[in-house]
Coordinates of C-alpha atoms in Angstrom, one line a residue:
Chain A
M45 CA 37.4 3.8 -15.0
A46 CA 35.0 1.7 -15.9
M47 CA 31.3 2.2 -14.7
L48 CA 30.9 -1.3 -14.5
E49 CA 33.2 -4.2 -13.7
V50 CA 32.1 -7.8 -13.0
K51 CA 34.8 -10.4 -11.9
N52 CA 34.6 -13.9 -11.5
L53 CA 31.0 -13.8 -11.1
D54 CA 29.7 -17.3 -10.0
I55 CA 26.3 -18.8 -9.0
S56 CA 24.5 -22.2 -8.9
F57 CA 21.4 -23.4 -8.2
G58 CA 21.1 -26.8 -7.0
G59 CA 23.3 -28.3 -8.9
L60 CA 23.0 -25.9 -12.0
R61 CA 25.6 -23.8 -12.2
A62 CA 23.8 -20.7 -13.8
V63 CA 26.4 -18.1 -14.2
D64 CA 30.0 -19.7 -14.2
D65 CA 33.0 -17.4 -13.9
F66 CA 31.3 -14.3 -15.7
N67 CA 33.5 -11.5 -16.3
M68 CA 32.5 -8.1 -17.8
T69 CA 33.8 -4.6 -18.0
I70 CA 31.4 -1.7 -19.5
E71 CA 32.9 2.0 -19.9
K72 CA 31.0 5.0 -18.9
G73 CA 29.0 6.2 -21.3
C74 CA 28.5 2.7 -23.3
L75 CA 25.5 1.3 -24.8
Y76 CA 26.5 -2.7 -24.1
G77 CA 24.5 -5.5 -25.3
L78 CA 24.5 -8.9 -23.2
I79 CA 23.1 -11.9 -25.8
G80 CA 23.2 -15.3 -25.9
P81 CA 20.3 -18.4 -26.4
N82 CA 17.2 -18.6 -24.0
G83 CA 18.4 -20.4 -20.8
A84 CA 22.1 -18.9 -20.9
G85 CA 21.7 -16.8 -18.0
K86 CA 21.3 -13.4 -19.2
T87 CA 18.7 -12.8 -16.6
T88 CA 20.5 -14.3 -13.8
V89 CA 23.2 -12.1 -14.3
F90 CA 20.9 -9.0 -14.2
N91 CA 19.6 -10.7 -10.7
L92 CA 23.0 -11.0 -9.6
L93 CA 23.6 -7.1 -10.3
T94 CA 20.6 -6.1 -8.6
G95 CA 21.3 -8.1 -5.6
V96 CA 18.1 -10.2 -6.4
Y97 CA 20.6 -13.2 -5.9
K98 CA 23.6 -13.3 -4.0
P99 CA 26.8 -14.7 -6.0
N100 CA 28.6 -17.7 -4.6
K101 CA 31.9 -16.4 -5.8
G102 CA 33.0 -13.2 -7.3
I103 CA 33.0 -9.3 -7.3
I104 CA 30.6 -6.5 -8.7
L105 CA 32.2 -3.0 -8.4
L106 CA 30.2 0.1 -9.7
D107 CA 32.0 3.1 -10.5
G108 CA 34.5 1.8 -8.5
K109 CA 32.5 0.5 -5.6
D110 CA 32.1 -2.6 -4.1
I111 CA 28.2 -3.7 -4.5
T112 CA 28.8 -7.4 -4.1
G113 CA 26.0 -8.9 -2.2
K114 CA 24.1 -5.7 -1.5
K115 CA 20.2 -5.8 -0.9
T116 CA 18.1 -4.7 -4.2
I117 CA 17.4 -1.4 -2.3
D118 CA 20.5 -0.3 -1.6
V119 CA 22.3 -1.4 -5.1
N120 CA 19.1 1.0 -6.4
R121 CA 20.6 3.5 -4.2
E122 CA 24.2 3.3 -5.4
G123 CA 22.6 3.6 -8.9
I124 CA 21.3 0.8 -11.0
A125 CA 18.1 0.9 -12.1
R126 CA 16.7 -2.0 -14.1
T127 CA 13.6 -2.9 -16.2
F128 CA 11.9 -6.2 -16.5
Q129 CA 11.6 -9.0 -19.0
N130 CA 7.8 -9.1 -18.0
I131 CA 6.6 -5.7 -17.3
R132 CA 6.4 -4.7 -13.7
L133 CA 4.7 -1.7 -13.7
F134 CA 2.2 -0.2 -10.5
K135 CA -0.7 -1.1 -12.7
D136 CA -3.1 0.8 -10.2
L137 CA -1.6 3.9 -10.1
T138 CA -1.3 6.6 -12.9
V139 CA 1.7 7.1 -15.1
L140 CA 2.3 10.1 -13.3
D141 CA 2.5 8.6 -10.1
N142 CA 4.7 5.5 -11.4
V143 CA 7.5 7.7 -12.1
K144 CA 6.9 9.5 -8.8
V145 CA 7.6 6.3 -6.7
G146 CA 10.8 6.4 -8.9
L147 CA 11.5 9.6 -7.1
H148 CA 11.0 8.6 -3.9
N149 CA 14.3 8.5 -2.7
H150 CA 16.0 11.6 -4.1
N151 CA 12.7 14.0 -3.0
T152 CA 12.1 13.6 0.5
Y153 CA 9.7 14.8 3.2
S154 CA 8.3 12.8 6.4
T155 CA 5.0 11.2 7.0
L156 CA 4.1 13.6 9.3
T157 CA 4.9 16.4 6.6
G158 CA 2.7 14.4 4.5
I159 CA -0.2 14.3 6.6
L160 CA -0.5 17.5 7.9
R161 CA 0.2 19.0 4.3
L162 CA 3.0 21.6 5.8
P163 CA 4.1 23.7 3.1
K164 CA 7.2 21.3 2.2
Y165 CA 5.0 18.9 1.0
H166 CA 3.3 21.2 -1.1
K167 CA 7.2 22.5 -2.5
V168 CA 8.6 19.0 -2.7
E169 CA 5.5 17.7 -4.5
R170 CA 5.4 20.3 -7.2
Q171 CA 9.0 19.6 -7.7
M172 CA 8.1 16.2 -8.2
N173 CA 5.5 16.8 -10.6
Q174 CA 7.9 18.7 -12.6
K175 CA 10.4 16.3 -12.5
A176 CA 7.9 13.4 -13.8
L177 CA 6.9 15.4 -16.3
D178 CA 9.9 16.2 -17.7
I179 CA 11.1 12.7 -17.7
L180 CA 7.9 11.6 -19.3
K181 CA 8.2 14.0 -22.0
V182 CA 11.3 12.2 -23.2
F183 CA 9.3 9.2 -23.7
D184 CA 6.1 11.2 -25.7
L185 CA 4.0 10.1 -22.2
D186 CA 3.3 13.3 -20.7
K187 CA -0.4 13.6 -22.4
E188 CA -0.9 10.3 -20.6
A189 CA -0.1 11.5 -17.3
D190 CA -3.2 10.7 -15.3
V191 CA -4.0 7.3 -17.4
L192 CA -3.8 4.5 -15.1
A193 CA -0.5 2.4 -16.0
A194 CA -2.8 -0.7 -16.6
N195 CA -4.5 0.9 -19.5
L196 CA -1.5 2.1 -21.6
P197 CA -0.8 0.1 -24.5
Y198 CA 1.8 -2.5 -24.5
G199 CA 4.8 -0.4 -26.5
K200 CA 4.1 2.6 -23.9
Q201 CA 4.0 0.3 -20.8
R202 CA 7.5 -0.9 -21.8
K203 CA 8.4 3.0 -22.1
L204 CA 7.1 3.8 -18.6
E205 CA 8.9 0.8 -17.0
I206 CA 12.3 2.7 -18.6
A207 CA 10.8 6.3 -17.5
R208 CA 10.9 5.0 -13.9
A209 CA 13.7 3.7 -13.8
L210 CA 15.2 6.8 -14.9
A211 CA 13.5 8.8 -12.3
T212 CA 15.8 7.1 -9.5
E213 CA 18.6 8.9 -11.1
P214 CA 20.9 5.4 -11.9
K215 CA 24.4 5.7 -13.2
L216 CA 23.7 2.5 -14.8
L217 CA 20.2 1.5 -16.3
L218 CA 19.6 -2.2 -17.4
L219 CA 17.6 -2.6 -19.6
D220 CA 15.8 -6.6 -19.6
E221 CA 14.6 -7.7 -23.3
P222 CA 13.5 -3.7 -24.3
A223 CA 11.9 -4.8 -27.6
A224 CA 10.1 -8.2 -26.5
G225 CA 6.7 -8.2 -28.2
M226 CA 7.2 -5.0 -30.0
N227 CA 6.4 -4.8 -33.9
P228 CA 9.2 -3.4 -36.3
N229 CA 8.0 -0.1 -35.7
E230 CA 8.0 0.0 -32.6
T231 CA 11.3 -1.6 -32.1
Q232 CA 12.6 1.1 -34.5
E233 CA 10.9 4.3 -32.0
L234 CA 12.6 2.2 -28.9
M235 CA 16.1 2.2 -30.4
D236 CA 15.7 5.8 -31.3
T237 CA 14.7 6.5 -27.4
I238 CA 17.3 4.4 -26.0
G239 CA 19.9 6.5 -28.1
F240 CA 18.0 9.6 -27.0
V241 CA 18.1 8.5 -23.5
R242 CA 21.6 7.8 -23.2
K243 CA 22.7 11.2 -25.0
H244 CA 20.5 13.2 -22.8
F245 CA 21.0 11.8 -19.3
D246 CA 24.5 10.9 -20.4
M247 CA 23.6 7.2 -19.3
T248 CA 25.6 4.0 -19.3
I249 CA 23.0 1.5 -20.7
L250 CA 23.4 -2.7 -20.1
L251 CA 20.3 -4.6 -22.1
I252 CA 19.6 -7.9 -22.7
E253 CA 18.2 -8.3 -26.1
H254 CA 17.2 -11.3 -28.6
D255 CA 16.2 -8.7 -31.8
M256 CA 19.6 -8.6 -33.4
K257 CA 18.3 -5.9 -35.6
L258 CA 18.2 -3.8 -32.2
V259 CA 21.6 -5.0 -30.8
S260 CA 23.6 -4.6 -34.1
G261 CA 22.1 -1.2 -34.4
I262 CA 22.7 0.7 -31.1
C263 CA 25.2 -1.8 -29.3
E264 CA 28.7 -0.4 -29.6
E265 CA 30.0 -3.9 -27.4
L266 CA 28.5 -7.1 -26.8
T267 CA 29.0 -10.2 -24.6
V268 CA 27.6 -13.4 -25.6
L269 CA 26.6 -16.0 -23.2
N270 CA 26.1 -19.5 -23.7
F271 CA 25.5 -22.2 -20.9
G272 CA 26.2 -19.4 -17.9
R273 CA 29.5 -19.0 -19.7
V274 CA 31.2 -16.2 -21.6
L275 CA 31.1 -17.4 -25.0
C276 CA 32.4 -14.2 -26.9
Q277 CA 33.3 -10.5 -25.7
G278 CA 34.1 -7.4 -28.0
K279 CA 33.1 -5.0 -30.5
T280 CA 29.4 -5.9 -31.8
A281 CA 30.4 -6.4 -35.7
E282 CA 33.0 -8.6 -34.3
V283 CA 31.2 -10.9 -32.1
L284 CA 28.4 -11.2 -34.4
N285 CA 30.5 -12.8 -37.2
N286 CA 32.3 -15.1 -34.8
P287 CA 31.9 -18.4 -35.7
E288 CA 31.5 -19.6 -32.2
V289 CA 28.4 -17.4 -31.8
I290 CA 26.5 -18.3 -34.7
K291 CA 27.0 -21.8 -34.1
A292 CA 25.5 -21.3 -30.5
Y293 CA 22.6 -19.5 -32.1
L294 CA 21.9 -21.6 -35.2
G295 CA 23.5 -24.6 -34.3
E296 CA 25.7 -26.5 -36.3
Chain B
M237 CA -8.3 22.2 -7.8
S238 CA -7.1 19.1 -8.1
K239 CA -9.2 15.9 -8.6
T240 CA -8.0 13.9 -5.3
L241 CA -8.5 17.4 -3.2
R242 CA -11.9 17.8 -4.5
S243 CA -12.8 13.9 -3.8
N244 CA -11.6 14.1 -0.3
I245 CA -13.8 17.5 0.4
I246 CA -16.7 15.6 -1.0
T247 CA -16.0 13.0 1.4
V248 CA -15.5 14.7 4.7
G249 CA -18.3 17.3 3.4
L250 CA -20.3 13.7 3.8
V251 CA -19.6 13.2 7.1
F252 CA -20.4 17.0 7.9
I253 CA -23.8 16.8 6.1
A254 CA -24.9 13.5 7.8
Y255 CA -24.1 15.0 11.5
I256 CA -25.6 17.8 10.4
G257 CA -28.6 15.8 9.6
A258 CA -28.6 13.5 12.6
Q259 CA -28.5 16.7 15.1
I260 CA -31.2 18.0 13.1
L261 CA -33.4 14.8 13.7
I262 CA -32.5 14.6 17.3
A263 CA -33.5 18.5 17.9
T264 CA -36.8 17.5 16.2
G265 CA -37.4 14.8 18.1
S266 CA -38.0 12.5 15.3
I267 CA -35.7 10.0 15.9
S268 CA -35.9 6.8 18.4
S269 CA -34.0 6.6 21.2
L270 CA -32.4 3.2 19.9
M271 CA -31.2 5.1 16.9
K272 CA -29.8 7.9 19.1
G273 CA -28.1 4.7 20.6
L274 CA -26.4 4.1 17.4
L275 CA -25.0 6.8 16.7
V276 CA -21.8 6.6 18.2
P277 CA -21.8 3.1 17.0
L278 CA -22.0 4.3 13.5
C279 CA -18.8 6.6 14.0
V280 CA -17.1 3.4 15.9
Y281 CA -17.7 1.3 12.7
A282 CA -16.7 3.8 9.9
I283 CA -13.4 4.7 11.6
L284 CA -12.9 0.8 11.8
A285 CA -13.7 0.4 8.1
V286 CA -11.3 3.3 6.9
S287 CA -8.4 2.4 9.2
L288 CA -8.8 -1.4 7.7
N289 CA -9.1 -0.1 4.2
L290 CA -5.5 1.3 4.7
T291 CA -4.7 -2.6 5.1
V292 CA -6.8 -4.7 2.8
G293 CA -7.2 -2.0 -0.2
I294 CA -3.7 0.5 0.1
L295 CA -1.3 -2.2 1.3
G296 CA -2.8 -5.0 -0.4
E297 CA -2.9 -6.9 2.5
L298 CA -5.9 -9.2 3.6
S299 CA -6.2 -8.7 7.6
L300 CA -8.6 -10.4 9.7
G301 CA -7.6 -9.4 13.0
H302 CA -8.7 -6.0 13.0
A303 CA -10.8 -6.1 16.2
G304 CA -8.1 -7.4 18.2
F305 CA -6.4 -3.9 17.7
M306 CA -9.6 -1.9 18.7
C307 CA -9.8 -4.4 21.6
I308 CA -6.3 -2.9 22.7
G309 CA -7.6 0.6 22.3
A310 CA -10.5 -0.1 24.1
F311 CA -9.4 -1.7 27.3
S312 CA -5.8 0.1 27.3
S313 CA -7.8 3.4 27.3
A314 CA -11.0 2.1 29.6
F315 CA -8.2 1.0 32.3
F316 CA -6.6 4.6 32.1
S317 CA -10.0 6.5 32.3
K318 CA -11.0 4.2 35.4
C319 CA -7.8 4.7 37.0
M320 CA -8.0 8.4 36.7
K321 CA -11.6 8.6 37.7
M322 CA -10.4 6.6 41.0
F323 CA -7.5 8.6 41.8
V324 CA -7.9 11.9 40.4
P325 CA -11.7 12.4 40.4
D326 CA -11.2 15.9 39.7
M327 CA -9.6 15.8 36.5
P328 CA -11.8 17.3 33.6
G329 CA -13.6 14.9 31.5
A330 CA -11.9 16.1 28.2
L331 CA -8.6 16.0 29.2
R332 CA -9.1 12.6 30.6
F333 CA -10.5 11.2 27.2
F334 CA -7.7 12.8 24.9
L335 CA -5.2 11.3 27.1
A336 CA -7.1 8.0 26.9
L337 CA -7.5 8.7 23.0
V338 CA -3.4 8.7 22.8
I339 CA -2.8 6.1 25.3
G340 CA -5.6 3.7 23.2
A341 CA -4.2 4.6 19.9
A342 CA -0.5 4.7 20.8
L343 CA -0.5 1.3 22.4
A344 CA -2.5 -0.2 19.3
G345 CA -0.3 0.7 17.2
L346 CA 2.4 -0.5 19.3
F347 CA 0.9 -3.9 19.0
G348 CA 0.4 -3.4 15.3
I349 CA 4.2 -2.8 14.7
L350 CA 4.7 -6.0 17.2
I351 CA 2.5 -8.2 15.1
G352 CA 3.1 -7.1 12.0
I353 CA 6.9 -8.4 12.0
P354 CA 6.2 -11.6 12.1
V355 CA 2.9 -11.7 10.2
L356 CA 4.2 -9.2 7.4
R357 CA 6.3 -11.7 6.5
L358 CA 3.8 -13.9 5.2
K359 CA 1.6 -13.4 1.9
G360 CA -2.0 -13.7 1.0
D361 CA -4.3 -16.6 3.1
Y362 CA -1.3 -17.4 5.3
L363 CA -0.9 -13.5 6.5
A364 CA -4.8 -13.6 6.9
I365 CA -5.0 -16.6 9.1
V366 CA -2.6 -15.7 11.0
T367 CA -3.9 -12.3 11.6
L368 CA -7.0 -14.1 12.6
A369 CA -4.9 -16.0 15.4
F370 CA -3.5 -12.9 16.6
G371 CA -7.0 -11.3 17.0
E372 CA -8.2 -13.9 18.6
I373 CA -5.4 -14.2 20.9
I374 CA -5.6 -10.8 22.3
K375 CA -9.1 -11.4 22.9
N376 CA -8.9 -14.2 24.9
I377 CA -5.8 -12.7 26.7
I378 CA -8.0 -9.7 27.7
N379 CA -10.8 -12.2 28.4
I380 CA -8.5 -14.0 31.7
L381 CA -6.5 -10.9 32.5
Y382 CA -7.3 -9.5 36.3
L383 CA -5.4 -6.1 37.2
G384 CA -6.3 -4.3 40.2
I385 CA -4.5 -1.2 41.8
D386 CA -4.4 -0.6 45.5
E387 CA -1.8 1.0 48.3
E388 CA 0.6 -1.8 47.6
G389 CA 0.7 -0.9 44.1
V390 CA -0.4 -3.0 41.1
H391 CA -1.7 -6.3 41.2
F392 CA -1.9 -8.6 38.4
S393 CA -3.0 -12.1 37.5
L394 CA -4.1 -14.5 34.6
K395 CA -6.0 -16.9 37.0
S396 CA -8.8 -15.4 39.0
S397 CA -9.8 -12.4 41.0
L398 CA -8.7 -13.8 44.3
D399 CA -5.2 -14.3 42.9
L400 CA -4.9 -10.3 43.1
N401 CA -4.5 -10.8 46.8
M402 CA -6.0 -7.4 47.3
A403 CA -7.5 -6.3 50.3
D404 CA -10.2 -4.3 48.9
S405 CA -12.3 -5.8 45.5
E406 CA -13.6 -2.6 44.8
K407 CA -10.4 -1.6 43.5
I408 CA -9.9 -4.2 40.7
I409 CA -10.0 -2.7 37.6
I410 CA -9.7 -5.1 35.0
N411 CA -12.1 -8.3 36.3
G412 CA -11.3 -11.3 33.9
A413 CA -14.5 -12.2 31.8
M414 CA -16.6 -9.6 33.6
G415 CA -14.5 -6.6 31.9
I416 CA -14.5 -2.9 33.3
T417 CA -17.2 -1.9 34.6
G418 CA -17.8 2.1 35.5
T419 CA -15.7 3.7 32.5
P420 CA -16.9 7.6 32.8
N421 CA -18.9 8.0 29.6
D422 CA -16.5 10.4 27.8
S423 CA -17.5 10.0 24.9
N424 CA -20.6 11.4 22.3
F425 CA -21.8 11.6 19.0
T426 CA -20.0 14.8 18.3
I427 CA -16.7 13.3 19.5
G428 CA -17.2 10.4 17.2
V429 CA -17.7 12.4 14.3
V430 CA -14.6 14.4 15.0
L431 CA -12.6 11.5 15.4
L432 CA -14.1 10.3 12.1
I433 CA -12.7 13.2 10.2
L434 CA -9.6 13.1 11.7
T435 CA -9.5 9.5 10.8
L436 CA -10.3 10.6 7.0
I437 CA -7.9 13.2 7.2
I438 CA -5.0 10.9 8.6
V439 CA -5.7 8.0 5.9
L440 CA -6.3 10.2 2.6
N441 CA -3.6 12.9 3.4
L442 CA -1.4 9.5 3.8
I443 CA -2.5 8.0 0.6
H444 CA -2.0 10.9 -1.4
S445 CA 1.5 11.6 -0.1
R446 CA 5.3 10.2 -1.0
D447 CA 4.5 7.3 1.6
G448 CA 1.2 6.4 0.4
R449 CA 2.5 6.3 -3.1
A450 CA 5.3 3.9 -2.1
I451 CA 2.5 1.4 0.2
M452 CA 0.7 1.2 -3.0
S453 CA 3.6 0.6 -5.2
I454 CA 4.3 -2.5 -2.9
R455 CA 1.0 -3.6 -3.5
D456 CA 0.7 -3.5 -6.9
N457 CA 4.2 -4.8 -7.5
T458 CA 6.7 -5.5 -4.7
I459 CA 9.6 -6.5 -6.7
A460 CA 9.7 -3.6 -8.6
A461 CA 8.9 -1.4 -5.7
E462 CA 12.2 -2.6 -4.4
S463 CA 14.1 -2.4 -7.6
V464 CA 13.0 1.3 -7.3
G465 CA 14.8 1.5 -4.0
I466 CA 11.3 1.5 -1.4
P467 CA 12.0 -0.2 1.5
V468 CA 9.4 -2.5 1.5
T469 CA 9.3 -3.8 5.2
R470 CA 9.1 -0.3 6.8
Y471 CA 6.5 0.7 4.5
K472 CA 4.5 -2.4 5.3
L473 CA 4.9 -1.7 9.2
M474 CA 4.2 1.5 8.7
A475 CA 0.4 1.2 6.8
F476 CA -0.1 -1.9 9.3
S477 CA 0.7 0.2 12.3
I478 CA -1.3 3.3 11.4
S479 CA -4.0 0.8 10.5
A480 CA -3.9 -1.1 13.9
A481 CA -3.5 2.7 15.6
L482 CA -6.9 4.3 14.2
A483 CA -8.4 1.0 15.2
G484 CA -7.3 1.7 18.6
V485 CA -8.9 5.0 18.2
A486 CA -12.2 3.4 17.2
G487 CA -11.9 1.1 20.4
V488 CA -11.3 4.6 22.6
L489 CA -14.4 5.6 21.4
Y490 CA -16.6 2.1 21.7
A491 CA -15.2 1.7 25.4
H492 CA -15.9 5.6 27.0
N493 CA -19.4 5.2 25.0
L494 CA -20.5 2.2 27.5
S495 CA -20.3 1.9 31.2
T496 CA -19.4 -2.3 31.1
L497 CA -16.5 -3.1 28.9
T498 CA -16.4 -7.0 28.2
A499 CA -14.3 -9.1 25.6
L500 CA -17.4 -10.7 23.9
P501 CA -16.5 -12.9 20.9
K502 CA -19.6 -10.2 19.5
N503 CA -17.6 -7.1 19.6
F504 CA -14.0 -8.3 19.6
G505 CA -14.0 -11.3 18.4
Y506 CA -13.4 -12.6 14.7
N507 CA -17.0 -12.0 13.8
M508 CA -16.4 -8.4 14.0
S509 CA -13.2 -8.7 12.4
I510 CA -14.9 -10.0 9.4
M511 CA -18.1 -7.5 9.9
I512 CA -15.4 -4.8 9.3
L513 CA -14.2 -6.7 6.1
V514 CA -17.4 -7.0 5.0
F515 CA -17.6 -2.9 5.1
V516 CA -14.5 -2.8 3.3
V517 CA -14.9 -5.5 0.4
L518 CA -18.6 -3.9 -0.1
G519 CA -17.2 -0.3 -0.4
G520 CA -14.5 -0.9 -2.5
M521 CA -11.2 -2.2 -1.6
G522 CA -8.9 1.1 -1.8
N523 CA -12.0 3.5 -1.8
I524 CA -12.1 5.4 1.4
R525 CA -15.6 6.7 1.3
G526 CA -17.1 3.8 0.0
S527 CA -16.1 1.5 3.0
M528 CA -17.8 4.6 5.3
I529 CA -20.7 4.7 3.3
A530 CA -21.1 0.8 3.6
A531 CA -20.3 0.5 7.3
V532 CA -22.9 3.0 7.7
I533 CA -25.6 1.7 5.6
L534 CA -24.9 -1.8 7.1
T535 CA -24.9 -0.5 10.7
L536 CA -28.3 1.1 10.2
L537 CA -30.2 -1.5 7.9
P538 CA -30.4 -4.4 10.4
E539 CA -32.4 -1.6 12.7
L540 CA -34.5 0.1 10.1
L541 CA -35.5 -3.5 9.5
R542 CA -36.6 -3.9 12.7
G543 CA -39.5 -1.9 12.6
V544 CA -40.6 -3.1 9.4
V545 CA -40.2 -6.9 8.6
S546 CA -38.9 -8.2 12.2
D547 CA -38.8 -11.7 11.6
Y548 CA -37.3 -12.1 8.3
R549 CA -34.7 -9.2 8.8
M550 CA -31.4 -10.8 9.2
L551 CA -32.7 -12.6 6.0
I552 CA -33.5 -9.4 4.1
Y553 CA -30.2 -7.9 5.2
A554 CA -28.3 -11.2 3.8
I555 CA -30.4 -10.6 0.3
I556 CA -29.4 -6.6 0.4
L557 CA -26.0 -7.3 1.3
I558 CA -25.8 -9.9 -2.0
V559 CA -27.6 -7.8 -4.1
M560 CA -25.7 -4.6 -3.2
M561 CA -22.4 -6.9 -4.1
L562 CA -23.8 -7.9 -7.4
F563 CA -24.5 -4.3 -8.3
N564 CA -21.3 -2.4 -7.1
W565 CA -18.8 -5.3 -8.5
A566 CA -20.8 -7.6 -11.0
P567 CA -18.7 -7.1 -14.5
K568 CA -22.2 -6.9 -16.3
C569 CA -23.3 -4.4 -13.9
I570 CA -20.6 -2.0 -13.9
E571 CA -20.7 -2.3 -17.8
W572 CA -24.5 -1.2 -17.3
R573 CA -23.9 1.7 -14.9
K574 CA -21.2 2.7 -17.4
K575 CA -23.8 2.7 -20.1
A576 CA -26.5 4.8 -17.9
T577 CA -24.2 7.5 -16.9
A578 CA -22.9 8.2 -20.3
S579 CA -26.5 8.3 -22.0
V580 CA -27.5 10.5 -18.7
K581 CA -24.4 12.8 -19.7
A582 CA -25.2 12.8 -23.3
R583 CA -28.6 13.9 -22.7
L584 CA -27.5 16.7 -20.3
Q585 CA -25.2 17.8 -22.9
K586 CA -27.7 17.8 -25.5
K587 CA -29.8 19.9 -23.3
S588 CA -27.3 22.4 -22.8
A589 CA -26.7 22.5 -26.4
A590 CA -29.9 23.2 -26.9
K591 CA -30.4 25.9 -24.2
E592 CA -27.1 27.6 -26.2
V593 CA -28.8 27.5 -29.7
E594 CA -31.8 29.2 -28.2

């Protein structure tokens, strides 16, 4: 069964049809790319998938379960985690605490337990610290665990966002322009990390990207959006050689 | 020992040391009766500052109605205590105060939830103004509230004491603008310090727990908090109502330190709310220890100045306020302080290194 199945998704803002009859199927374990020129509606698709916007029409199935129109919080609990185009970290919390917020729903104790510092508090907090450090190690951030997120260099902030998303134990990870603002070296490193995450966590990943080197390097399948409509869909190599796609990107 | 635990112990330790210090001063008689009268209010203001810091510093929402919650705690508990004094006179004072405390905190917390539901939908300045309005509404309603109890049951009016239709005017408990008179003086400095320490423990433990992290994540980035599955509304309400309940505790302490409790603009109006906000901003938003210290200094300062320069004391108070603000938060000052501490540290290290060589 497909991990994500989107059928006839539709949303308009005022008179603008931002996303128009959008269909997409992502198999489990696939690394899928969503590309298109600026303003094509890529981030809108992300916002629809994560419940920030409610679609006017259409169905979203995650692992066979209908999650259409659910709230962002519930979508995350169902198993979709995301990062943001403009980084949204908890900047006044430490790197470790950022990841621990991601662990929130899977490691619980009551408010009273926390205030009274009952034994369960210490036990769960220890487990959370361990889990958080394990995730941070994957991203080579474990040495900066006590640094405030705002003080991290840009590339590491991007990584921390992915780490935080992974901490929510998702089935599907959405990355919104993970390589934006990175230099070629950092991009290469990020590609390796994404590949590692996919293998290590057995993750299905959908990413938006403009960096064609990254897209052609790691994505197996692509959907190209243009003016809210699907222009082309299929294997990466085929899609990138499609004359329609080249036209949309480079003009006639 | 972890960094946060050490910091928490220092905070609670400071209160304890201050308490011992004050007790020594009282025992040796080197403290004026005016100062002695300030000890319980000091605890009240410190509790208020710490509790407001939970809303302003940790949740990140500017609330200007904190005195309103204190007012609810004060009047509900004073009402209870006076009733108990009238109808169950042989109830021990400690038990009466404890029950009054629970009632005051619970009622203030309940109002925190009720007011929080509409208010927390707003953001920033709008939220601040609406909380200000709610604070004033609470104060003004209590100002026209008449409540009495006799053999026929509870009498209630918002017009005048005559509308209560009570046979015996002695049994009016809340008498409109004249408030409540004859509340038993069940609180004292020791109880105040115990309540302050309890407040500190509750707030500090909350901040450094799973729920505290969730609350701070909402402050830092609401959209991101939602995206990792944090129930934003629930945690906002929780922080707001705990903050209100603790303000209620301060109100209980305040009410049981006075024999006459009235809802004046001075003690429960927006002046008071802004005063508490000044403690929090000056001590540092999110810095629990700082806001507590600021509350103590700014409460003591006008009284200490009274003896020295009585004519200009409010002027000097204002100047000190400005200087403290600049010293704490001006970027140049922060830079200078960092440099100074670094150089002191370097000198100490040199000294210890030199000793090792010897």
